[in-house]
Short mmCIF file of N, CA and C in Angstrom, two decimals:
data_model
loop_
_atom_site.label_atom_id
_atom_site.label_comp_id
_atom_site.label_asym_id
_atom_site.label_seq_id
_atom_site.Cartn_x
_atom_site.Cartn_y
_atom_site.Cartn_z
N UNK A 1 5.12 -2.71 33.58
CA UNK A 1 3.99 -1.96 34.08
C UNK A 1 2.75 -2.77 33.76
N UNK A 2 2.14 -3.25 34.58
CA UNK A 2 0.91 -4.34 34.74
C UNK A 2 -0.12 -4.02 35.94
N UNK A 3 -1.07 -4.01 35.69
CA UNK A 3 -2.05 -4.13 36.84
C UNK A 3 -2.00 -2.74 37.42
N UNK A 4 -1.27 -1.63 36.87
CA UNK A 4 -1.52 -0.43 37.70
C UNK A 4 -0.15 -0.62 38.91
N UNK A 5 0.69 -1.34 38.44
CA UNK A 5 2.41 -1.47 39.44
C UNK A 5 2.86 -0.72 39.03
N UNK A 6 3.81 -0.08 39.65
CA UNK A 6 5.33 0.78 39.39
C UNK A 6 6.17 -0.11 38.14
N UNK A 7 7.00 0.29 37.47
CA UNK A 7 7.87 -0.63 36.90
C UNK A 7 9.25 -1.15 37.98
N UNK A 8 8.99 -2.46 37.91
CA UNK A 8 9.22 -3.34 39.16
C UNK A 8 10.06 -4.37 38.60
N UNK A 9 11.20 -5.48 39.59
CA UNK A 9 11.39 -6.32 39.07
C UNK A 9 10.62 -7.90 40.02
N UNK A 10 10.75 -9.09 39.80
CA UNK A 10 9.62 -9.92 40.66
C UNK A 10 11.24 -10.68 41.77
N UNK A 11 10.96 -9.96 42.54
CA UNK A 11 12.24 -10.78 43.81
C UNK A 11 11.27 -11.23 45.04
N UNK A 12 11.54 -12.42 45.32
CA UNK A 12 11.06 -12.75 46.29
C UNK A 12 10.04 -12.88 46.41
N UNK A 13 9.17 -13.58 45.75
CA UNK A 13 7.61 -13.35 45.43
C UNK A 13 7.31 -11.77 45.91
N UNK A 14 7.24 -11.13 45.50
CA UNK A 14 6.92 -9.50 45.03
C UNK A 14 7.62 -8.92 44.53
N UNK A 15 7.10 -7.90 43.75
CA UNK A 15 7.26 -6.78 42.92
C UNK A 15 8.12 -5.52 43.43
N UNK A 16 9.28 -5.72 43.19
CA UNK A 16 10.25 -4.42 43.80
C UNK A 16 10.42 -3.26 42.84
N UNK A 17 9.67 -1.98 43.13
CA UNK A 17 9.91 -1.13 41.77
C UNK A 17 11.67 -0.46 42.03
N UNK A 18 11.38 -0.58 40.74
CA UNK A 18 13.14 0.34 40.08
C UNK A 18 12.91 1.93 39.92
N UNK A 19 13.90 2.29 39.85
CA UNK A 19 14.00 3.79 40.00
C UNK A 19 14.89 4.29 38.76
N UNK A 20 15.92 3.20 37.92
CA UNK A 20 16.74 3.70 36.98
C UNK A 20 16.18 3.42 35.59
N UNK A 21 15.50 2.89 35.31
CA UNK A 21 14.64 3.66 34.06
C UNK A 21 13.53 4.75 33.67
N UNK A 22 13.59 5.09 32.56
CA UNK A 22 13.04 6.42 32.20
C UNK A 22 11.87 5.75 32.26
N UNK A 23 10.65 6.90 32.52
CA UNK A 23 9.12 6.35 32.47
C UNK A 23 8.54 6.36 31.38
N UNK A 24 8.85 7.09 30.06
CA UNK A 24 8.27 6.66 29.08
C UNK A 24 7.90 5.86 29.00
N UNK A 25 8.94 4.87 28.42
CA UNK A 25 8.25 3.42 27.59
C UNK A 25 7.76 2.69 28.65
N UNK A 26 7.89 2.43 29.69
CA UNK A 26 6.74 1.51 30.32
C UNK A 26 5.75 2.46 30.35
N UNK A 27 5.28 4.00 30.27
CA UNK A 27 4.00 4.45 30.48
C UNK A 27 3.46 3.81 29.09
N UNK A 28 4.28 4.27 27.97
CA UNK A 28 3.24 3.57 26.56
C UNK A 28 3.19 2.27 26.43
N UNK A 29 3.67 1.37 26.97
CA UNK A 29 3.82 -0.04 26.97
C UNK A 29 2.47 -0.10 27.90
N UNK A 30 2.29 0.61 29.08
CA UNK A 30 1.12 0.39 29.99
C UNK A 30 0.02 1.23 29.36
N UNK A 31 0.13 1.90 28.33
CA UNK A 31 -1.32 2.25 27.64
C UNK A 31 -1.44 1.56 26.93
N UNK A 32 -0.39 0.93 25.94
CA UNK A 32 -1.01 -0.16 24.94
C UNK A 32 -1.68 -1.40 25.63
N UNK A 33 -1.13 -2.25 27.10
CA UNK A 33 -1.86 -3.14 27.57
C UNK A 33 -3.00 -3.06 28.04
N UNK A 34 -3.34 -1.51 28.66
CA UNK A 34 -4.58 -1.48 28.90
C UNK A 34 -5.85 -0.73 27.72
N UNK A 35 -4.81 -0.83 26.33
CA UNK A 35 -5.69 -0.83 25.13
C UNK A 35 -6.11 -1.97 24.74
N UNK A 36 -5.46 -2.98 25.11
CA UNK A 36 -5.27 -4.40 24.64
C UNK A 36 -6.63 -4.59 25.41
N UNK A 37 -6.41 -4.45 26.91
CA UNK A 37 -7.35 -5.19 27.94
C UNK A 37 -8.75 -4.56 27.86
N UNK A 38 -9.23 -3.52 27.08
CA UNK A 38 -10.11 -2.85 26.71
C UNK A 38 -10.84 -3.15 25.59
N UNK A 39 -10.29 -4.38 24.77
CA UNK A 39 -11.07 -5.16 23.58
C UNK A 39 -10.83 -6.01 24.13
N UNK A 40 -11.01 -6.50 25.36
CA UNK A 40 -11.05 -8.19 25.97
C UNK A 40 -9.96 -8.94 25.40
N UNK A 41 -8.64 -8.64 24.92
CA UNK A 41 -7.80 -9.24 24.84
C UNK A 41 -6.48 -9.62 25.72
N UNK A 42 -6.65 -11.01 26.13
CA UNK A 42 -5.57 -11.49 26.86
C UNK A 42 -4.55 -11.31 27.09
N UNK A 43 -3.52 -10.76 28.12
CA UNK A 43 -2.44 -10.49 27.70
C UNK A 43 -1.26 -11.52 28.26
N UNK A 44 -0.36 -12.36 27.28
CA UNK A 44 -0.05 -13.47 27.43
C UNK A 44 1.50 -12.98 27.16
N UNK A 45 2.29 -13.84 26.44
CA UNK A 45 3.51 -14.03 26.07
C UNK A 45 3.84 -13.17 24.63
N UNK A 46 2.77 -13.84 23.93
CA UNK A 46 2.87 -13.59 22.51
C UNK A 46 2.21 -11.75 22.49
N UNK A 47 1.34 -11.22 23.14
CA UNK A 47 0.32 -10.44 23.02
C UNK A 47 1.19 -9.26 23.51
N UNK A 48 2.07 -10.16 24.91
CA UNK A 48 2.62 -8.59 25.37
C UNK A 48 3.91 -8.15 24.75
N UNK A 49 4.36 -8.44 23.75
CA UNK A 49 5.38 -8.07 22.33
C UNK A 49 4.93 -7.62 21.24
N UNK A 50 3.65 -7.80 21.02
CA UNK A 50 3.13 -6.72 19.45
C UNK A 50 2.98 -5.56 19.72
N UNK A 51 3.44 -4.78 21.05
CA UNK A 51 3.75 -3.75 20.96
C UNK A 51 5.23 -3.53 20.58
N UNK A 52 5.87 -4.12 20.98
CA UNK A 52 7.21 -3.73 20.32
C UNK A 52 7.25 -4.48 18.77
N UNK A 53 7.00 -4.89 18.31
CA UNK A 53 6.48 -5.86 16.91
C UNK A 53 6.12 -4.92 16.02
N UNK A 54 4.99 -4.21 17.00
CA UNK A 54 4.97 -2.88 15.97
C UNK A 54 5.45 -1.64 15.72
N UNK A 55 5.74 -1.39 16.57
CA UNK A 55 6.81 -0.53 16.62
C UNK A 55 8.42 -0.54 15.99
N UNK A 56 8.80 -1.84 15.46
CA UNK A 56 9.60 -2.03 14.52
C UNK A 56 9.00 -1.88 13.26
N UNK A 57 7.95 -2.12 13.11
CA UNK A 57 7.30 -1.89 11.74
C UNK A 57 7.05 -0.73 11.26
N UNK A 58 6.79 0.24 12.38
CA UNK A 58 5.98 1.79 11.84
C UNK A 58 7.65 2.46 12.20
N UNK A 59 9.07 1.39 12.65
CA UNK A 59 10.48 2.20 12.34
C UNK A 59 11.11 1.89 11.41
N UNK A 60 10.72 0.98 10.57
CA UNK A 60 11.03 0.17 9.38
C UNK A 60 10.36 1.50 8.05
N UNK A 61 8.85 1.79 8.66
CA UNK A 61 8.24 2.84 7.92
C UNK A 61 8.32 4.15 7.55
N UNK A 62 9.08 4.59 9.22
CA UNK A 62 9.73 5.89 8.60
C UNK A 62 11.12 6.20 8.53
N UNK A 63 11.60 4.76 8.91
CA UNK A 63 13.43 4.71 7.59
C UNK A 63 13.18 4.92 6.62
N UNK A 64 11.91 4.58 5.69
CA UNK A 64 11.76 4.53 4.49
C UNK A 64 11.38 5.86 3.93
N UNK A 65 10.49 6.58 4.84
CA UNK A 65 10.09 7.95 4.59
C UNK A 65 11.45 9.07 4.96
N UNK A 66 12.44 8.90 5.75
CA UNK A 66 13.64 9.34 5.89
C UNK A 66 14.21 8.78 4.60
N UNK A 67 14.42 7.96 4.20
CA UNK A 67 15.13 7.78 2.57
C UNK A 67 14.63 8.27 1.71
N UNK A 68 12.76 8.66 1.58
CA UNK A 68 12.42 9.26 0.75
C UNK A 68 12.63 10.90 0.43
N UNK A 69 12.71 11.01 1.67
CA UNK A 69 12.81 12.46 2.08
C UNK A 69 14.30 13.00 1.60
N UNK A 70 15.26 12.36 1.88
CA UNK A 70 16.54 12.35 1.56
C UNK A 70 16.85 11.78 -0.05
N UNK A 71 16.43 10.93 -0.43
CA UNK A 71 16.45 10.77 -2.27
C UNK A 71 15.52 10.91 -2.83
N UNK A 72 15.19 11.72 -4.03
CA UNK A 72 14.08 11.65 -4.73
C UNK A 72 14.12 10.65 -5.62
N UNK A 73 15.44 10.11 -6.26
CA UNK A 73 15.77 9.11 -6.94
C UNK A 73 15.27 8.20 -6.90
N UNK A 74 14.47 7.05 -7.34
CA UNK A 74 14.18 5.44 -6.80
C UNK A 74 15.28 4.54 -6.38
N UNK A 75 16.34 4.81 -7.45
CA UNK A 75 17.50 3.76 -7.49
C UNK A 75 18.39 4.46 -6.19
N UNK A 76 18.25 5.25 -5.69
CA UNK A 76 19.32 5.64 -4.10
C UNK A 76 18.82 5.09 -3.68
N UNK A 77 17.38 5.73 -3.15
CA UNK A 77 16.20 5.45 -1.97
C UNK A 77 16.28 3.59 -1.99
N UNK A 78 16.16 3.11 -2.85
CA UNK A 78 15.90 1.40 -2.52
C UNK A 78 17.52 0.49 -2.41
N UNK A 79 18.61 1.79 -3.10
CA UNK A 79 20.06 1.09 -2.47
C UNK A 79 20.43 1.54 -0.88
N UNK A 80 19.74 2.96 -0.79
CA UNK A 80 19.95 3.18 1.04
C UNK A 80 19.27 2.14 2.28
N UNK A 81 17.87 1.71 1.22
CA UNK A 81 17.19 0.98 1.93
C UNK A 81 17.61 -0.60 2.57
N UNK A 82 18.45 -0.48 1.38
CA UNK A 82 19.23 -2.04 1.78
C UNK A 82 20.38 -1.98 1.99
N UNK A 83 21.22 -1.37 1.85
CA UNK A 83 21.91 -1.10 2.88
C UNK A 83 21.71 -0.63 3.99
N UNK A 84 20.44 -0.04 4.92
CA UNK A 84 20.29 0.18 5.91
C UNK A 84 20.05 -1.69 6.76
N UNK A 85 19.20 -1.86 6.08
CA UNK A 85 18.29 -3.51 6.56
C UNK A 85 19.66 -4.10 6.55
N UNK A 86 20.61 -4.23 5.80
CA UNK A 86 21.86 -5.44 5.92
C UNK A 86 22.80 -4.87 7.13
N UNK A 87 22.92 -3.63 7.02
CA UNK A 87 24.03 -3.16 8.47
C UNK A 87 22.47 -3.70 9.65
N UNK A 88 21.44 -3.09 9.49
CA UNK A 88 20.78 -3.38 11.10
C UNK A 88 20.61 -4.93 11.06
N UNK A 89 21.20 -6.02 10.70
CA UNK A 89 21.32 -6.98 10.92
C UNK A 89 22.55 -7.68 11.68
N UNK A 90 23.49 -6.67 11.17
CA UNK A 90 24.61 -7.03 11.74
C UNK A 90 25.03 -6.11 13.27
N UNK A 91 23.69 -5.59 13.65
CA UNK A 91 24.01 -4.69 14.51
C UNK A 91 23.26 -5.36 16.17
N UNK A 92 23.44 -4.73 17.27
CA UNK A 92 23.05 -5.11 18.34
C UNK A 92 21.68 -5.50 18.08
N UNK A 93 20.95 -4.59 17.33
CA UNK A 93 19.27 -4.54 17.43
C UNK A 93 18.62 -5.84 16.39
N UNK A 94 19.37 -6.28 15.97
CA UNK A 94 18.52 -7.24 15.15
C UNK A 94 18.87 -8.46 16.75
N UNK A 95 19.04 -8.14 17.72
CA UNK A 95 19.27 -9.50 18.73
C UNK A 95 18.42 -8.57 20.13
N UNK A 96 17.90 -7.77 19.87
CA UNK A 96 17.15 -7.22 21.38
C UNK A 96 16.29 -6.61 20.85
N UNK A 97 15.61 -6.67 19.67
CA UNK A 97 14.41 -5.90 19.23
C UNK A 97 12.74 -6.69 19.59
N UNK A 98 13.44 -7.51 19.86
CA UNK A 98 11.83 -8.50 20.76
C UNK A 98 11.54 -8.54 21.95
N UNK A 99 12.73 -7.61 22.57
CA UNK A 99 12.06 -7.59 23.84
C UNK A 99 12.01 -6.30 24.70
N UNK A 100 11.21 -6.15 25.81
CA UNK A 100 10.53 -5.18 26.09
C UNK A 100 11.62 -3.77 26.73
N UNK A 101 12.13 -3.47 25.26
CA UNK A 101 13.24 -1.96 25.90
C UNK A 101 12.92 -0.88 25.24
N UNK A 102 14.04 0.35 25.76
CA UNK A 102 13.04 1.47 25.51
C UNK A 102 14.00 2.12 24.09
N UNK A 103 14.72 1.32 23.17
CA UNK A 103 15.70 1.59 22.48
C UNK A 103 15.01 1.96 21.19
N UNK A 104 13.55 0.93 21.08
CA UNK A 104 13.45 0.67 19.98
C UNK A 104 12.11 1.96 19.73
N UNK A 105 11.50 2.53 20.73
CA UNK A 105 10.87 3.51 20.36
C UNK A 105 11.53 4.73 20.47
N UNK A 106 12.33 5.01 21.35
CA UNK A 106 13.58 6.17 20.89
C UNK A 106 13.71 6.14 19.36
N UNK A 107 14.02 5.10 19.19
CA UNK A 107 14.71 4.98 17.34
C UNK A 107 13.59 5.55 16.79
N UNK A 108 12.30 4.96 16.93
CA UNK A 108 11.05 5.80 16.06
C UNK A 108 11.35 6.99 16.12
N UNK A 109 10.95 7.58 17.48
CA UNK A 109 10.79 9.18 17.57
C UNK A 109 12.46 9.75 17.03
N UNK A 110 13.24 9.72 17.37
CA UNK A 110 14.55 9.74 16.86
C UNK A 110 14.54 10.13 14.98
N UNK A 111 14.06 9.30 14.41
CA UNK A 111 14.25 8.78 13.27
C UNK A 111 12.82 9.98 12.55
N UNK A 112 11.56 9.79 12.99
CA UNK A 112 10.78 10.84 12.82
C UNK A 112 11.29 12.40 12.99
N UNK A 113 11.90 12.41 14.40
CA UNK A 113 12.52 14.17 14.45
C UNK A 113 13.40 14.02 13.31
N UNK A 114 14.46 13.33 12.96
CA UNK A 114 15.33 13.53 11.67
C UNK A 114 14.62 13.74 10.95
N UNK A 115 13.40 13.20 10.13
CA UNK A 115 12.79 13.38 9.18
C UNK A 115 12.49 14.83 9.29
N UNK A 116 11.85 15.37 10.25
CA UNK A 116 11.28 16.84 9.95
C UNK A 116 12.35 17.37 10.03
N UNK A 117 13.34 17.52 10.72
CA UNK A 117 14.55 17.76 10.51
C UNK A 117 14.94 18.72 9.52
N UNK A 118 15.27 17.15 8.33
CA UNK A 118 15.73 17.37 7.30
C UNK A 118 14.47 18.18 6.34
N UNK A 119 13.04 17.69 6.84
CA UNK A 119 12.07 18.98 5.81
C UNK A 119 12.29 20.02 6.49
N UNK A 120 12.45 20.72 7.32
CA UNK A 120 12.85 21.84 7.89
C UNK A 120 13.86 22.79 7.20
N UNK A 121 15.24 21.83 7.18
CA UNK A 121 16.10 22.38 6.16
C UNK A 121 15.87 22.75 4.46
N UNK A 122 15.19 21.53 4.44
CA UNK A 122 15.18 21.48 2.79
C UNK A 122 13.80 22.22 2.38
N UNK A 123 12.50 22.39 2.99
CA UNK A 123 11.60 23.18 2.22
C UNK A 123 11.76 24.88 2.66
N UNK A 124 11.01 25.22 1.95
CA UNK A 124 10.38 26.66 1.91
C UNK A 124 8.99 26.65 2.63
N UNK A 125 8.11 25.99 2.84
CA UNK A 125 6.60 25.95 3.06
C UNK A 125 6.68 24.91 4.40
N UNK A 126 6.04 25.24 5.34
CA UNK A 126 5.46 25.29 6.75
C UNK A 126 7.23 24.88 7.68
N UNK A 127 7.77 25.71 7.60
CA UNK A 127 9.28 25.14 7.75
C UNK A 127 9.06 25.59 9.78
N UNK A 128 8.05 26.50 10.09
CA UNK A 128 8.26 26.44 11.76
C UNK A 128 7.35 25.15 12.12
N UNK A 129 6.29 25.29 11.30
CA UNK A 129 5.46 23.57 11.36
C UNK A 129 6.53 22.27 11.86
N UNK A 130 7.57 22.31 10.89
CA UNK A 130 8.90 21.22 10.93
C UNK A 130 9.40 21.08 12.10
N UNK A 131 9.87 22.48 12.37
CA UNK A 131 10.98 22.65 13.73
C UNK A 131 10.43 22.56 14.71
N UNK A 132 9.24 22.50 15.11
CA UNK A 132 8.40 22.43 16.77
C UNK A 132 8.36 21.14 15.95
N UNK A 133 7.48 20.20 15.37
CA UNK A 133 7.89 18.75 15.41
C UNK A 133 8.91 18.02 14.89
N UNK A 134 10.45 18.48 14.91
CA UNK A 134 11.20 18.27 15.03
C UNK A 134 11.95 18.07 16.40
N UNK A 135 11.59 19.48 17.26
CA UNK A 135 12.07 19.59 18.27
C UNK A 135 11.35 18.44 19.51
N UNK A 136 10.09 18.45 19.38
CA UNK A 136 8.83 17.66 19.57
C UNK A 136 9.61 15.86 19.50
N UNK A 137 9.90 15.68 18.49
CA UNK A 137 10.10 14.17 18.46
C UNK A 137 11.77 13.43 19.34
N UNK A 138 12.41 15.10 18.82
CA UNK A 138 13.31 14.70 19.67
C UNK A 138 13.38 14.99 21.11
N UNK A 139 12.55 16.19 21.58
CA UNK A 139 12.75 15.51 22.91
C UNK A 139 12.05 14.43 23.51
N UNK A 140 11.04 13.77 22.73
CA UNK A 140 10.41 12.76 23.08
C UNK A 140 11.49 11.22 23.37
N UNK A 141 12.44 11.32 22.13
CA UNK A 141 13.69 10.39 22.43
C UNK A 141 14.24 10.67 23.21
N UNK A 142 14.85 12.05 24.11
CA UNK A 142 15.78 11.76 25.26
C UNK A 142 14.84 11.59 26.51
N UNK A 143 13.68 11.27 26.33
CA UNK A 143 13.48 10.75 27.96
C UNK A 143 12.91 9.35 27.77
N UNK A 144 13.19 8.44 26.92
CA UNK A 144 13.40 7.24 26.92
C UNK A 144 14.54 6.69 27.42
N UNK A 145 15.53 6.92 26.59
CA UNK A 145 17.04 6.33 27.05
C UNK A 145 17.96 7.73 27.40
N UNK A 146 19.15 7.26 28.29
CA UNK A 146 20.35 8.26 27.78
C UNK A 146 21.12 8.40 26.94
N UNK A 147 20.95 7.40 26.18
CA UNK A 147 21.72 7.09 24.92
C UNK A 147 20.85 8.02 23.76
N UNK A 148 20.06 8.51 23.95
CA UNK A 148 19.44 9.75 23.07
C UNK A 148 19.68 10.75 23.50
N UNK A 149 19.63 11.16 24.23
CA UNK A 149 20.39 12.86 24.71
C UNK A 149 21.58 13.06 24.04
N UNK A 150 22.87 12.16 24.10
CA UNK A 150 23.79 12.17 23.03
C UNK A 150 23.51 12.41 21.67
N UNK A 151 22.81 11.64 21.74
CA UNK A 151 22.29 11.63 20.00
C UNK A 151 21.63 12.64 19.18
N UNK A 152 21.18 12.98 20.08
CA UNK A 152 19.79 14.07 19.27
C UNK A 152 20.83 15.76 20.06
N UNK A 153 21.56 15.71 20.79
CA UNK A 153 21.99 17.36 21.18
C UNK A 153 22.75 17.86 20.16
N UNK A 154 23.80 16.93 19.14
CA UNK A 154 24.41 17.48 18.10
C UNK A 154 22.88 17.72 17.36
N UNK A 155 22.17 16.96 16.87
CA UNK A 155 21.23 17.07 16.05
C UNK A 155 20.43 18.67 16.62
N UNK A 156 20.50 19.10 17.81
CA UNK A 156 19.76 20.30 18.23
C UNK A 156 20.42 21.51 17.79
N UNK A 157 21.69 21.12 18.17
CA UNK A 157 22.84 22.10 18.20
C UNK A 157 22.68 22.54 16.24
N UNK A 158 23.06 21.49 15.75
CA UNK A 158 22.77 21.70 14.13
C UNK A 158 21.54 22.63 13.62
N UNK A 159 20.81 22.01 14.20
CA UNK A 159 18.80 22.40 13.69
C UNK A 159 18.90 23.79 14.43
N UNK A 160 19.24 24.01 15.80
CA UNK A 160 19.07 25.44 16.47
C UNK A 160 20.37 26.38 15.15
N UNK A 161 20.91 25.97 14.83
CA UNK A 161 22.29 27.25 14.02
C UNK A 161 21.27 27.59 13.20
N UNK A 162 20.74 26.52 11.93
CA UNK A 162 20.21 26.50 10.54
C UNK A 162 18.45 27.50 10.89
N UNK A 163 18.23 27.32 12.52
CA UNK A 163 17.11 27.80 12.64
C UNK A 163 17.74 29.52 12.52
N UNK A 164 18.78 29.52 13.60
CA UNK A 164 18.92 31.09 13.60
C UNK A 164 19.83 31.71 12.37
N UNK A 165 20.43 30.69 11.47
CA UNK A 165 20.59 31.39 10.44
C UNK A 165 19.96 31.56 9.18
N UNK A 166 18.82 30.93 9.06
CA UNK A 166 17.85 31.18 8.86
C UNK A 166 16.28 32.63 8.69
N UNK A 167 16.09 32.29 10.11
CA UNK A 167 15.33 33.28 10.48
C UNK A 167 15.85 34.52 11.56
N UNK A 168 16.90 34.43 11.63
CA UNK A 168 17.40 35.08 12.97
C UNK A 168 16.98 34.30 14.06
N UNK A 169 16.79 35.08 14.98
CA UNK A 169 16.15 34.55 16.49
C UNK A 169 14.82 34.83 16.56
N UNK A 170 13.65 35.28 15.18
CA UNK A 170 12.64 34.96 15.46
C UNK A 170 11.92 33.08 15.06
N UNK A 171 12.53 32.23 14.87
CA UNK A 171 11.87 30.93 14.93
C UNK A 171 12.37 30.05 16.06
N UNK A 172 13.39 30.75 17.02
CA UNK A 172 13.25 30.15 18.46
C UNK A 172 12.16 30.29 19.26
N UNK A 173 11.12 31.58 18.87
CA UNK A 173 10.08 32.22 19.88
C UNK A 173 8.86 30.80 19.41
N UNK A 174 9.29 30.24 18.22
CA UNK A 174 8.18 28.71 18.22
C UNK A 174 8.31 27.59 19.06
N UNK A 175 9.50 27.79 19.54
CA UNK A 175 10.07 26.30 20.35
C UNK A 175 9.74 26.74 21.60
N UNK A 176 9.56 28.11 22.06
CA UNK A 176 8.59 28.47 23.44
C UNK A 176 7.79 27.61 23.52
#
């Protein structure tokens, strides 16, 4: 997404738009460039990847806040932590995380809804706060990929029981 195009591929000297990817991530990929192009910055080779650059960083950030959230311990939290970093090395994503797909911000929002998630379950205090941005982050992951709809419907299916056994069926009337 450049110049105000469809997301397109370049055949034939022009721009043929596609129809089988989700519009998310090229819409935020096309707000970050025209955030970029809004402080007069060039957008080149190197320039049009620190959006995904960063976006590994702020998912690097809340793996860590998902480990915190999940151990209070130091000594878990910094053995989960490395064992997370040594498996995602050996995994697909340490070989396609530089380039422009929609996997790697799923994983954010993905990884954020788990987090409230799990505060949802585990506190007492603003726990419908949790579950609308819980519910919030994850549906933000299934309209990136389809490979999140899988992912996150057990995770709904789970979070919707714990909601209604919980509160009954009054903390579904929040997800209205």
């Amino acid at each position: 997404v450049f110049n105000n195009y469809l997301p397109g591929e370049f055949i034939a000297n022009s721009i043929e738009p596609i129809f089988f990817i989700f519009p998310t991530q090229p819409l935020a990929h096309g707000l970050f460039l025209k955030f970029l192009n809004f402080f007069s910055i060039s957008v080149d080779i190197y320039s049009y990847r620190v959006f995904n650059y960063s976006l590994v960083v702020l998912l690097f950030y809340s793996v860590y806040k998902l480990f915190s959230t999940l151990y209070r311990k130091r000594v878990y939290r910094v053995f989960s932590i490395n064992v997370f970093l040594s498996t995602l090395g050996l995994s697909q994503f340490s070989y396609h995380f530089y380039l422009n797909r929609p996997e790697v911000l799923g994983l954010l929002f993905f990884v954020i809804g788990f987090t409230y998630s799990i505060k949802f379950i585990t506190n007492t205090k603003d726990r419908k706060y949790f579950l609308v941005l819980a519910f919030l982050f994850f549906g933000l992951s299934t309209t990136l990929h389809p490979f999140f709809f899988i992912l996150v419907s057990t995770s709904i299916i789970y979070l919707l029981y714990m909601a209604i056994r919980l509160y009954k069926a009054r903390s579904l009337y929040y997800l209205i």
